[in-house]
Coordinates of N, CA and C in Angstrom, one line a residue:
Chain A
G292 N 2.5 7.4 -16.0 CA 1.7 6.7 -15.0 C 1.2 7.6 -14.0
A293 N 0.2 7.2 -13.2 CA -0.4 8.0 -12.2 C 0.6 8.2 -11.0
V294 N 0.6 9.5 -10.6 CA 1.5 9.9 -9.5 C 0.8 10.5 -8.4
V295 N 1.2 10.0 -7.2 CA 0.7 10.6 -5.9 C 1.8 11.3 -5.2
S296 N 1.6 12.5 -4.8 CA 2.6 13.2 -4.0 C 2.2 13.4 -2.6
Q297 N 3.1 13.5 -1.7 CA 2.9 13.9 -0.3 C 3.8 15.0 0.1
H298 N 3.2 15.9 0.9 CA 4.0 17.0 1.4 C 3.6 17.3 2.9
P299 N 4.6 17.4 3.8 CA 6.0 17.4 3.5 C 6.5 15.9 3.5
S300 N 7.7 15.7 3.1 CA 8.3 14.4 3.1 C 8.8 14.0 4.5
R301 N 9.2 15.1 5.2 CA 9.7 14.9 6.6 C 9.2 16.1 7.4
V302 N 8.8 15.8 8.7 CA 8.4 16.9 9.5 C 8.8 16.5 11.0
I303 N 9.4 17.5 11.7 CA 9.7 17.4 13.1 C 8.9 18.4 13.8
C304 N 8.2 18.0 14.9 CA 7.4 19.0 15.6 C 7.5 18.7 17.1
K305 N 7.1 19.7 17.8 CA 7.1 19.6 19.3 C 5.8 18.9 19.8
S306 N 5.9 18.3 20.9 CA 4.8 17.6 21.4 C 3.7 18.6 21.7
G307 N 2.5 18.3 21.4 CA 1.3 19.2 21.6 C 0.9 20.0 20.4
T308 N 1.7 20.0 19.4 CA 1.4 20.8 18.2 C 0.7 19.9 17.2
S309 N 0.1 20.6 16.2 CA -0.7 19.8 15.2 C 0.1 19.9 13.9
V310 N 0.0 18.8 13.1 CA 0.8 18.7 11.9 C -0.2 18.3 10.8
K311 N -0.1 19.0 9.6 CA -0.9 18.6 8.5 C -0.1 18.0 7.4
I312 N -0.6 16.9 6.9 CA 0.1 16.2 5.8 C -0.8 16.2 4.6
E313 N -0.3 16.6 3.4 CA -1.1 16.7 2.2 C -0.8 15.5 1.3
C314 N -1.9 15.0 0.6 CA -1.7 13.9 -0.3 C -2.5 14.4 -1.6
R315 N -1.7 14.4 -2.7 CA -2.3 14.9 -4.0 C -2.1 13.8 -5.0
S316 N -3.2 13.7 -5.8 CA -3.1 12.9 -7.0 C -2.8 13.9 -8.2
L317 N -1.7 13.7 -8.8 CA -1.2 14.7 -9.7 C -1.8 14.7 -11.1
D318 N -2.1 13.5 -11.6 CA -2.5 13.5 -13.0 C -3.8 12.6 -13.2
F319 N -4.5 12.4 -12.1 CA -5.8 11.7 -12.2 C -6.7 12.1 -11.0
Q320 N -7.9 11.7 -11.2 CA -8.9 12.1 -10.1 C -9.1 10.9 -9.2
A321 N -9.1 11.1 -8.0 CA -9.2 10.0 -7.0 C -10.5 10.2 -6.2
T322 N -11.4 9.4 -6.4 CA -12.6 9.4 -5.6 C -12.3 9.0 -4.2
T323 N -11.4 8.0 -4.0 CA -11.1 7.5 -2.7 C -9.6 7.6 -2.5
M324 N -9.3 8.0 -1.3 CA -7.9 8.0 -0.8 C -7.8 7.3 0.5
F325 N -6.7 6.7 0.7 CA -6.5 5.9 1.9 C -5.3 6.5 2.7
W326 N -5.3 6.4 4.0 CA -4.2 6.8 4.8 C -3.7 5.6 5.6
Y327 N -2.4 5.4 5.6 CA -1.8 4.3 6.3 C -0.7 4.9 7.3
R328 N -0.4 4.1 8.3 CA 0.7 4.4 9.2 C 1.6 3.2 9.2
Q329 N 2.9 3.5 9.3 CA 3.8 2.4 9.4 C 4.9 2.6 10.4
F330 N 5.0 1.7 11.4 CA 6.1 1.8 12.4 C 7.3 1.1 11.9
P331 N 8.5 1.3 12.4 CA 9.7 0.7 11.9 C 9.6 -0.8 11.9
K332 N 10.0 -1.4 10.8 CA 10.0 -2.9 10.7 C 8.6 -3.5 10.8
K333 N 7.6 -2.7 10.6 CA 6.2 -3.2 10.6 C 5.5 -3.0 9.3
S334 N 4.4 -3.7 9.1 CA 3.7 -3.5 7.8 C 2.8 -2.2 7.9
L335 N 2.3 -1.9 6.8 CA 1.4 -0.7 6.7 C 0.1 -1.0 7.4
M336 N -0.4 -0.1 8.2 CA -1.6 -0.3 8.9 C -2.6 0.8 8.4
L337 N -3.7 0.3 7.8 CA -4.7 1.2 7.3 C -5.4 2.0 8.5
M338 N -5.4 3.3 8.3 CA -6.0 4.2 9.3 C -7.4 4.6 9.0
A339 N -7.6 5.0 7.7 CA -8.9 5.5 7.3 C -9.0 5.5 5.8
T340 N -10.3 5.5 5.4 CA -10.6 5.6 4.0 C -11.3 7.0 3.8
S341 N -10.8 7.7 2.8 CA -11.3 9.1 2.6 C -12.0 9.2 1.3
N342 N -13.3 9.5 1.3 CA -14.0 9.7 0.1 C -14.3 11.2 -0.2
E343 N -14.1 11.6 -1.4 CA -14.3 13.0 -1.7 C -15.7 13.5 -1.4
G344 N -15.7 14.6 -0.6 CA -17.0 15.2 -0.3 C -17.7 14.6 0.9
S345 N -17.2 13.6 1.5 CA -17.9 13.0 2.6 C -16.9 12.7 3.8
K346 N -17.5 12.3 4.9 CA -16.6 12.0 6.1 C -15.8 10.8 5.9
A347 N -14.6 10.8 6.4 CA -13.8 9.6 6.3 C -14.3 8.5 7.2
T348 N -13.9 7.3 6.8 CA -14.3 6.1 7.5 C -13.0 5.6 8.2
Y349 N -13.0 5.5 9.5 CA -11.8 5.2 10.3 C -11.8 3.7 10.6
E350 N -10.7 3.1 10.7 CA -10.5 1.7 11.1 C -10.6 1.7 12.6
Q351 N -11.0 0.5 13.1 CA -11.1 0.3 14.5 C -9.9 0.6 15.2
G352 N -10.0 1.4 16.3 CA -8.8 1.7 17.1 C -8.2 3.0 16.7
V353 N -8.6 3.6 15.6 CA -8.0 4.9 15.2 C -8.9 6.0 15.6
E354 N -8.3 7.0 16.4 CA -9.1 8.1 16.9 C -9.4 9.1 15.9
K355 N -10.6 9.3 15.5 CA -11.0 10.2 14.5 C -10.8 11.7 14.9
D356 N -10.8 12.0 16.2 CA -10.6 13.3 16.7 C -9.1 13.7 16.7
K357 N -8.3 12.7 16.7 CA -6.8 12.9 16.7 C -6.3 13.0 15.3
F358 N -6.8 12.2 14.5 CA -6.3 12.1 13.1 C -7.5 12.6 12.2
L359 N -7.4 13.9 11.9 CA -8.5 14.6 11.1 C -8.2 14.4 9.6
I360 N -9.1 13.9 8.9 CA -9.0 13.7 7.5 C -10.0 14.6 6.7
N361 N -9.5 15.3 5.7 CA -10.3 16.1 4.9 C -10.0 15.7 3.4
H362 N -11.1 15.5 2.7 CA -10.9 15.1 1.3 C -11.8 16.1 0.5
A363 N -11.4 17.3 0.3 CA -12.2 18.4 -0.2 C -12.3 18.3 -1.7
S364 N -11.4 17.7 -2.4 CA -11.4 17.7 -3.9 C -11.0 16.3 -4.4
L365 N -11.1 16.1 -5.6 CA -10.8 14.8 -6.2 C -9.3 14.6 -6.3
T366 N -8.5 15.6 -6.0 CA -7.1 15.5 -6.1 C -6.3 15.8 -4.8
L367 N -7.0 16.1 -3.7 CA -6.4 16.4 -2.5 C -7.1 15.9 -1.3
S368 N -6.3 15.2 -0.4 CA -6.7 14.8 0.9 C -5.7 15.2 1.9
T369 N -6.1 15.6 3.1 CA -5.2 16.0 4.1 C -5.4 15.2 5.4
L370 N -4.3 14.9 6.0 CA -4.4 14.3 7.3 C -3.7 15.2 8.3
T371 N -4.5 15.6 9.4 CA -3.9 16.4 10.4 C -3.8 15.6 11.7
V372 N -2.6 15.6 12.2 CA -2.4 14.9 13.5 C -2.5 16.0 14.5
T373 N -3.5 15.9 15.3 CA -3.7 17.0 16.3 C -3.1 16.7 17.6
S374 N -2.5 17.7 18.3 CA -1.9 17.5 19.6 C -1.0 16.3 19.6
A375 N 0.0 16.4 18.7 CA 0.9 15.2 18.4 C 1.7 14.9 19.7
H376 N 2.0 13.6 19.9 CA 2.8 13.2 21.0 C 3.9 12.2 20.4
P377 N 4.9 12.0 21.1 CA 6.0 11.1 20.6 C 5.5 9.8 20.0
E378 N 4.5 9.2 20.6 CA 4.0 7.9 20.1 C 3.3 8.0 18.8
D379 N 3.1 9.2 18.3 CA 2.5 9.4 17.0 C 3.6 9.5 15.9
S380 N 4.9 9.5 16.3 CA 6.0 9.5 15.4 C 5.9 8.2 14.5
S381 N 5.8 8.4 13.2 CA 5.6 7.2 12.4 C 5.8 7.7 10.9
F382 N 5.7 6.7 10.0 CA 5.8 7.0 8.6 C 4.3 6.9 8.1
Y383 N 3.8 8.0 7.6 CA 2.4 8.1 7.1 C 2.4 8.1 5.6
I384 N 1.6 7.2 5.1 CA 1.6 7.0 3.6 C 0.1 7.1 3.1
C385 N -0.1 7.8 2.0 CA -1.4 7.9 1.5 C -1.4 7.1 0.2
S386 N -2.6 6.7 -0.3 CA -2.8 6.1 -1.6 C -4.1 6.6 -2.2
A387 N -4.2 6.5 -3.5 CA -5.3 7.0 -4.2 C -5.8 6.0 -5.2
R388 N -7.1 5.9 -5.4 CA -7.7 5.1 -6.4 C -8.1 5.9 -7.6
D389 N -7.8 5.5 -8.8 CA -8.2 6.2 -10.0 C -9.7 6.0 -10.2
L390 N -10.4 7.1 -10.5 CA -11.8 6.9 -10.8 C -12.1 5.9 -11.9
R391 N -11.1 5.8 -12.8 CA -11.2 4.9 -13.9 C -11.0 3.4 -13.5
G392 N -10.8 3.2 -12.2 CA -10.4 2.0 -11.6 C -10.6 0.7 -12.4
L393 N -11.8 0.5 -12.9 CA -12.1 -0.8 -13.5 C -11.3 -1.0 -14.7
A394 N -10.9 0.0 -15.4 CA -10.2 -0.2 -16.6 C -8.6 -0.1 -16.5
N395 N -8.2 0.3 -15.3 CA -6.8 0.6 -15.1 C -6.3 -0.4 -14.1
P396 N -5.4 -1.3 -14.5 CA -4.9 -2.3 -13.6 C -4.1 -1.8 -12.5
N397 N -3.4 -0.7 -12.6 CA -2.7 -0.1 -11.5 C -3.6 0.7 -10.7
E398 N -4.5 0.1 -10.0 CA -5.6 0.9 -9.4 C -5.3 1.6 -8.2
Q399 N -4.3 1.2 -7.4 CA -4.0 2.0 -6.2 C -2.6 2.5 -6.3
F400 N -2.5 3.8 -6.2 CA -1.2 4.4 -6.3 C -0.8 5.0 -5.0
F401 N 0.4 4.8 -4.6 CA 0.9 5.2 -3.3 C 1.8 6.4 -3.3
G402 N 1.7 7.3 -2.3 CA 2.6 8.4 -2.2 C 3.9 7.9 -1.6
P403 N 4.9 8.8 -1.6 CA 6.2 8.4 -1.1 C 6.3 8.4 0.4
G404 N 5.3 8.8 1.1 CA 5.3 8.8 2.5 C 5.8 10.1 3.2
T405 N 5.4 10.3 4.4 CA 5.8 11.4 5.2 C 6.3 10.9 6.6
R406 N 7.6 11.2 6.9 CA 8.2 10.8 8.2 C 7.9 11.9 9.2
L407 N 7.1 11.5 10.2 CA 6.8 12.4 11.3 C 7.5 12.1 12.5
T408 N 8.2 13.0 13.1 CA 8.9 12.9 14.3 C 8.4 13.9 15.3
V409 N 7.9 13.4 16.4 CA 7.4 14.3 17.5 C 8.4 14.3 18.6
L410 N 8.9 15.4 19.0 CA 9.9 15.5 20.1 C 9.2 15.7 21.4
Chain B
D593 N -8.3 -8.0 9.1 CA -7.1 -8.9 9.1 C -6.8 -9.2 7.6
A594 N -5.5 -9.4 7.4 CA -5.0 -9.8 6.0 C -5.5 -11.1 5.7
K595 N -5.8 -11.3 4.4 CA -6.4 -12.6 4.0 C -5.3 -13.5 3.4
T596 N -4.0 -13.1 3.5 CA -2.9 -13.9 2.9 C -1.9 -14.2 4.0
T597 N -1.1 -15.3 3.7 CA 0.0 -15.6 4.5 C 1.2 -15.8 3.6
Q598 N 2.4 -15.3 4.1 CA 3.6 -15.3 3.3 C 4.7 -15.6 4.3
P599 N 5.8 -16.2 3.8 CA 7.0 -16.4 4.6 C 7.5 -15.1 5.0
P600 N 8.0 -14.9 6.3 CA 8.5 -13.6 6.7 C 9.8 -13.1 6.0
S601 N 10.6 -14.0 5.5 CA 11.8 -13.6 4.9 C 12.3 -14.6 3.9
M602 N 13.1 -14.2 2.9 CA 13.7 -15.1 1.9 C 15.0 -14.4 1.4
D603 N 15.9 -15.2 1.0 CA 17.2 -14.8 0.4 C 17.2 -15.3 -1.0
C604 N 17.8 -14.5 -1.9 CA 18.0 -15.0 -3.3 C 19.3 -14.4 -3.8
A605 N 20.0 -15.3 -4.5 CA 21.3 -14.9 -5.1 C 21.0 -13.9 -6.3
E606 N 21.8 -13.0 -6.4 CA 21.7 -12.0 -7.5 C 21.8 -12.7 -8.9
G607 N 20.9 -12.4 -9.8 CA 20.9 -13.0 -11.1 C 20.0 -14.3 -11.2
R608 N 19.7 -14.8 -10.0 CA 18.8 -16.0 -10.0 C 17.3 -15.5 -9.9
A609 N 16.4 -16.5 -10.2 CA 15.0 -16.2 -10.0 C 14.6 -16.2 -8.6
A610 N 13.8 -15.2 -8.2 CA 13.2 -15.2 -6.9 C 11.8 -15.6 -7.0
N611 N 11.4 -16.7 -6.2 CA 10.1 -17.2 -6.2 C 9.4 -16.9 -4.8
L612 N 8.5 -16.0 -4.8 CA 7.9 -15.6 -3.5 C 6.5 -16.2 -3.5
P613 N 6.2 -17.1 -2.5 CA 4.9 -17.8 -2.4 C 3.9 -17.0 -1.5
C614 N 2.7 -17.2 -1.8 CA 1.6 -16.6 -1.0 C 0.4 -17.5 -1.0
N615 N -0.1 -17.7 0.2 CA -1.4 -18.5 0.4 C -2.5 -17.6 0.6
H616 N -3.6 -17.8 -0.1 CA -4.9 -17.1 0.1 C -6.0 -18.0 -0.1
S617 N -6.1 -19.0 0.9 CA -7.1 -20.1 0.8 C -8.5 -19.6 0.9
T618 N -8.8 -18.4 1.4 CA -10.2 -18.0 1.6 C -10.6 -17.0 0.5
I619 N -9.8 -16.9 -0.6 CA -10.1 -16.0 -1.6 C -11.5 -16.3 -2.2
S620 N -12.2 -15.3 -2.6 CA -13.5 -15.5 -3.2 C -13.4 -15.3 -4.7
G621 N -14.5 -15.7 -5.4 CA -14.4 -15.8 -6.8 C -14.1 -14.5 -7.6
N622 N -14.5 -13.4 -7.0 CA -14.3 -12.1 -7.7 C -13.1 -11.3 -7.1
E623 N -12.4 -11.9 -6.3 CA -11.2 -11.2 -5.7 C -10.0 -11.4 -6.5
Y624 N -9.2 -10.4 -6.7 CA -7.9 -10.5 -7.4 C -6.8 -10.6 -6.4
V625 N -5.7 -11.1 -7.0 CA -4.4 -11.2 -6.2 C -3.5 -10.1 -6.7
Y626 N -3.1 -9.3 -5.8 CA -2.2 -8.2 -6.2 C -0.9 -8.4 -5.5
W627 N 0.2 -7.9 -6.1 CA 1.5 -7.9 -5.5 C 2.0 -6.5 -5.5
Y628 N 2.5 -6.0 -4.3 CA 3.2 -4.8 -4.2 C 4.5 -5.0 -3.6
R629 N 5.4 -4.1 -3.7 CA 6.7 -4.2 -2.9 C 7.0 -2.8 -2.4
Q630 N 7.7 -2.8 -1.3 CA 8.1 -1.6 -0.6 C 9.6 -1.6 -0.3
I631 N 10.3 -0.7 -1.0 CA 11.7 -0.5 -0.7 C 11.8 0.4 0.5
H632 N 12.8 0.2 1.2 CA 13.0 0.8 2.5 C 12.7 2.3 2.5
S633 N 11.7 2.7 3.4 CA 11.4 4.2 3.5 C 10.8 4.8 2.3
Q634 N 10.2 4.0 1.4 CA 9.4 4.5 0.3 C 8.0 4.0 0.4
G635 N 7.1 4.6 -0.5 CA 5.8 4.1 -0.6 C 5.7 2.8 -1.4
P636 N 4.7 2.0 -1.1 CA 4.6 0.7 -1.9 C 4.5 1.0 -3.4
Q637 N 5.0 0.0 -4.2 CA 5.0 0.1 -5.6 C 4.2 -1.1 -6.1
Y638 N 3.3 -0.9 -7.1 CA 2.5 -2.0 -7.7 C 3.5 -2.8 -8.5
I639 N 3.3 -4.1 -8.5 CA 4.1 -5.0 -9.4 C 3.2 -5.7 -10.4
I640 N 2.2 -6.4 -10.0 CA 1.4 -7.2 -10.9 C 0.1 -7.6 -10.2
H641 N -0.9 -8.0 -11.0 CA -2.1 -8.6 -10.4 C -2.7 -9.6 -11.3
G642 N -3.6 -10.4 -10.8 CA -4.2 -11.4 -11.6 C -5.5 -12.0 -10.9
L643 N -6.3 -12.6 -11.8 CA -7.5 -13.2 -11.3 C -7.5 -14.7 -11.3
K644 N -7.3 -15.3 -12.5 CA -7.2 -16.7 -12.6 C -6.0 -17.1 -13.4
N645 N -5.7 -16.4 -14.5 CA -4.6 -16.8 -15.4 C -3.3 -16.3 -14.9
N646 N -2.3 -17.0 -15.3 CA -0.9 -16.5 -15.1 C -0.7 -15.2 -15.8
E647 N 0.0 -14.3 -15.2 CA 0.3 -13.0 -15.8 C 1.8 -12.7 -15.8
T648 N 2.2 -11.9 -16.8 CA 3.6 -11.5 -16.9 C 3.6 -10.1 -17.4
N649 N 4.5 -9.3 -16.7 CA 4.8 -8.0 -17.2 C 6.3 -7.7 -17.2
E650 N 6.7 -6.5 -17.4 CA 8.2 -6.2 -17.5 C 8.9 -6.4 -16.1
M651 N 8.1 -6.5 -15.0 CA 8.7 -6.6 -13.7 C 8.8 -8.1 -13.2
A652 N 7.7 -8.8 -13.5 CA 7.6 -10.1 -12.8 C 6.5 -10.9 -13.5
S653 N 6.5 -12.2 -13.1 CA 5.4 -13.1 -13.5 C 4.6 -13.5 -12.3
L654 N 3.3 -13.8 -12.5 CA 2.5 -14.2 -11.4 C 1.8 -15.5 -11.8
I655 N 2.1 -16.5 -11.0 CA 1.5 -17.9 -11.2 C 0.5 -18.1 -10.2
I656 N -0.8 -18.4 -10.6 CA -1.9 -18.6 -9.7 C -2.3 -20.1 -9.9
T657 N -2.4 -20.8 -8.8 CA -2.9 -22.2 -8.9 C -4.3 -22.3 -9.4
E658 N -4.6 -23.5 -9.9 CA -5.9 -23.6 -10.5 C -7.1 -23.4 -9.5
D659 N -6.8 -23.8 -8.3 CA -7.9 -23.6 -7.2 C -7.8 -22.2 -6.7
R660 N -6.9 -21.4 -7.1 CA -6.7 -20.0 -6.7 C -6.4 -19.8 -5.2
K661 N -6.0 -20.9 -4.5 CA -5.7 -20.8 -3.1 C -4.3 -20.4 -2.8
S662 N -3.5 -20.3 -3.8 CA -2.1 -19.8 -3.6 C -1.6 -19.3 -4.9
S663 N -0.5 -18.5 -4.8 CA 0.1 -17.9 -6.0 C 1.6 -17.7 -5.7
T664 N 2.4 -17.5 -6.7 CA 3.8 -17.3 -6.6 C 4.2 -16.1 -7.5
L665 N 4.9 -15.2 -6.9 CA 5.5 -14.1 -7.7 C 6.9 -14.5 -8.1
I666 N 7.2 -14.3 -9.3 CA 8.5 -14.7 -9.8 C 9.2 -13.5 -10.4
L667 N 10.4 -13.2 -9.8 CA 11.3 -12.1 -10.3 C 12.3 -12.9 -11.1
P668 N 12.4 -12.9 -12.4 CA 13.2 -13.8 -13.2 C 14.7 -13.7 -13.0
H669 N 15.2 -12.5 -12.8 CA 16.6 -12.3 -12.6 C 16.8 -11.2 -11.6
A670 N 16.8 -11.7 -10.3 CA 16.8 -10.7 -9.2 C 18.1 -9.9 -9.2
T671 N 17.9 -8.6 -8.9 CA 19.1 -7.7 -8.8 C 19.1 -7.2 -7.3
L672 N 20.1 -6.5 -7.0 CA 20.2 -6.0 -5.6 C 19.1 -4.9 -5.4
R673 N 18.7 -4.3 -6.4 CA 17.6 -3.3 -6.3 C 16.2 -3.9 -6.0
D674 N 16.2 -5.2 -6.1 CA 14.9 -5.9 -5.8 C 14.8 -6.2 -4.3
T675 N 15.8 -5.9 -3.6 CA 15.7 -6.1 -2.1 C 14.6 -5.2 -1.6
A676 N 13.6 -5.8 -1.0 CA 12.4 -5.0 -0.5 C 11.5 -6.0 0.2
V677 N 10.4 -5.4 0.8 CA 9.4 -6.2 1.4 C 8.3 -6.4 0.3
Y678 N 7.9 -7.6 0.1 CA 6.9 -7.9 -1.0 C 5.6 -8.3 -0.3
Y679 N 4.5 -7.7 -0.7 CA 3.2 -7.9 -0.1 C 2.3 -8.5 -1.2
C680 N 1.7 -9.6 -0.7 CA 0.6 -10.3 -1.5 C -0.7 -9.9 -0.9
I681 N -1.6 -9.4 -1.7 CA -2.9 -8.8 -1.2 C -4.0 -9.3 -2.1
V682 N -5.1 -9.6 -1.4 CA -6.3 -10.0 -2.1 C -7.3 -8.9 -2.0
S683 N -7.9 -8.5 -3.1 CA -8.7 -7.3 -3.1 C -9.8 -7.3 -4.2
W684 N -10.9 -6.7 -3.9 CA -11.9 -6.5 -5.0 C -11.3 -5.5 -6.0
R685 N -11.7 -5.6 -7.2 CA -11.2 -4.6 -8.2 C -12.2 -3.5 -8.4
T686 N -12.4 -2.7 -7.4 CA -13.2 -1.5 -7.5 C -12.5 -0.3 -6.9
S687 N -13.0 0.8 -7.2 CA -12.3 2.1 -6.7 C -12.4 2.2 -5.2
Y688 N -13.4 1.5 -4.6 CA -13.7 1.8 -3.2 C -13.1 0.8 -2.2
D689 N -12.6 -0.3 -2.8 CA -12.2 -1.3 -1.8 C -10.9 -1.0 -1.2
K690 N -10.8 -1.2 0.1 CA -9.6 -0.9 0.8 C -8.6 -2.0 0.7
V691 N -7.4 -1.7 0.8 CA -6.3 -2.7 0.7 C -5.7 -2.9 2.1
I692 N -5.7 -4.2 2.6 CA -5.2 -4.5 3.9 C -3.8 -5.2 3.7
F693 N -2.8 -4.7 4.2 CA -1.5 -5.3 4.1 C -1.2 -6.3 5.2
G694 N -0.7 -7.4 4.9 CA -0.1 -8.3 5.9 C 1.3 -8.0 6.1
P695 N 2.0 -8.9 6.8 CA 3.4 -8.6 7.1 C 4.4 -8.7 6.0
G696 N 4.0 -9.4 4.9 CA 4.8 -9.4 3.7 C 6.0 -10.3 3.9
T697 N 6.8 -10.4 2.8 CA 8.0 -11.2 2.8 C 9.2 -10.2 2.5
S698 N 10.1 -10.3 3.4 CA 11.3 -9.4 3.2 C 12.3 -10.2 2.4
L699 N 12.5 -9.8 1.2 CA 13.4 -10.4 0.2 C 14.8 -9.7 0.3
S700 N 15.8 -10.5 0.5 CA 17.2 -10.0 0.4 C 17.9 -10.6 -0.8
V701 N 18.3 -9.8 -1.7 CA 19.1 -10.3 -2.8 C 20.5 -10.1 -2.5
I702 N 21.2 -11.3 -2.6 CA 22.6 -11.3 -2.1 C 23.6 -11.4 -3.2
P703 N 24.6 -10.5 -3.2 CA 25.6 -10.5 -4.3 C 26.3 -11.9 -4.5

């Protein structure tokens, strides 16, 4: 089955630093990747939609200059949290859509998530 | 905003069937009903999806009402490992459509 990986799985950083999270589709090509954030005991909140080779589309209320998304290839999207602060501490999850989407019922595959802690 | 409503929590005895309801009264004709679940501190996992007909796979069954305004996910023999948050989602079946999660139902399977 289709696999999405994220790296790192956990990261602790100091306030003011930037953190990059990678999302890779391992055995399929993903035209579109999505980034979610999840706070404890809350549901996943969509942050942005990332299309390969074009600028990401951010959801309302998500700062595009703080959460930089790059989707340079069909298998890799990165989320960079710039000048991280403690309130950015969260569980970040990516997902990817298979290019074959219409024929594949399991159309959205989720990564295992990255736990970010900002001190 | 999520297009579905689900009860916030449910309990189920181990070995019994777990029936998780979902209302999606504003679903449009070309939208599918998807179910995902999320075990604590993991990424969501696809369970099943359907358009009009009832569907069954190795994990669960999906029962969709004739008017498509509601559905029920059935885990036929719940185990402790089925304890998770279950999300019912309505979405177009294209590569580009985003998935919006509601609060889901927290299912606790009790020994």
